XYZ file of C-alpha atoms in Angstrom:
112
model
C 120.757 138.034 156.770
C 121.547 136.685 160.155
C 122.901 139.735 161.908
C 125.460 142.465 162.050
C 128.967 142.355 163.447
C 132.393 143.941 163.103
C 135.163 142.690 160.828
C 138.369 142.891 162.887
C 141.998 142.284 161.879
C 144.875 142.396 164.380
C 142.731 144.277 166.888
C 141.643 146.955 164.407
C 138.062 147.280 163.205
C 138.092 147.190 159.408
C 134.368 147.602 158.782
C 130.870 146.782 159.877
C 129.694 143.496 158.409
C 126.508 141.607 157.738
C 126.430 137.851 158.281
C 124.878 135.507 155.747
C 124.640 132.342 157.834
C 121.699 130.535 156.276
C 121.259 129.060 152.809
C 118.822 131.725 151.635
C 120.939 134.712 152.703
C 124.077 133.140 151.204
C 122.274 132.528 147.897
C 121.042 136.127 147.766
C 124.380 137.632 148.787
C 124.733 141.125 147.347
C 122.349 140.555 144.430
C 119.968 143.428 143.833
C 122.059 145.942 145.745
C 123.745 148.957 144.224
C 126.588 148.814 146.765
C 127.602 147.963 150.318
C 129.218 150.246 152.881
C 130.966 147.502 154.849
C 131.279 143.787 154.183
C 129.163 140.682 153.760
C 130.415 137.514 155.474
C 129.196 134.222 153.994
C 129.730 131.233 156.277
C 130.055 127.690 154.916
C 131.141 129.103 151.563
C 134.047 128.310 149.227
C 133.152 130.228 146.070
C 130.994 133.108 144.875
C 129.792 134.632 141.611
C 128.880 138.118 140.478
C 126.252 137.117 137.904
C 123.548 139.776 137.830
C 125.374 142.061 140.257
C 125.477 145.821 139.781
C 129.056 146.394 140.974
C 132.487 144.754 141.195
C 133.609 143.246 144.507
C 136.660 142.203 146.479
C 136.492 138.618 147.748
C 138.536 137.159 150.622
C 138.503 133.421 151.290
C 139.147 132.493 154.938
C 139.992 129.164 156.526
C 138.439 127.857 159.739
C 140.879 129.903 161.830
C 140.035 133.157 160.036
C 143.281 133.314 158.049
C 142.959 135.000 154.660
C 143.881 132.341 152.087
C 143.171 134.261 148.892
C 141.964 137.691 147.800
C 140.333 138.232 144.423
C 138.888 141.257 142.658
C 135.785 140.156 140.753
C 134.190 142.208 138.020
C 130.466 141.937 137.377
C 129.061 138.783 135.769
C 131.914 136.443 136.670
C 132.072 133.016 138.319
C 134.714 132.585 141.010
C 136.996 129.585 141.396
C 136.359 127.588 144.599
C 139.025 127.689 147.296
C 138.665 124.219 148.779
C 140.354 124.993 152.119
C 138.080 128.003 152.692
C 135.146 127.880 155.093
C 134.096 131.536 154.890
C 134.026 134.258 152.242
C 134.084 138.010 152.880
C 132.733 140.294 150.147
C 133.124 144.073 149.930
C 132.992 146.718 147.217
C 135.975 146.682 144.883
C 138.933 148.525 146.396
C 137.772 148.128 150.000
C 140.391 145.544 150.988
C 143.202 147.751 149.700
C 141.823 150.721 151.670
C 141.532 148.538 154.782
C 145.011 147.049 154.306
C 143.644 143.483 154.236
C 146.033 140.969 152.674
C 146.682 137.239 152.329
C 147.901 135.757 155.610
C 146.027 138.248 157.815
C 143.972 136.869 160.696
C 140.356 138.073 160.603
C 137.683 137.711 163.256
C 134.051 138.695 163.592
C 132.940 140.481 166.748
C 129.395 141.117 167.869
């Protein structure tokens, strides 16, 4: 992992987040974990999978401006469909985005 930050939407902090900025941290993702309290942000990413994961996740695909293009709920052991206009993916435990009020069209930013 490359560091911690805050996931912010419209000036409100949604959650703490971990950055996965390098190839190794993106490949590992949330594998081997039993959960996550905040979010994982994968840069240079268009699709994810949940093969071998221990829990279901919410997935948000963001464009280069941080706009949420698509939100998907992924059960365990699934392969996601790539979102070609996405540059970043945000992962969180299933149900987190609904609790946070995150939706398609929202503008998301990462703050140190």
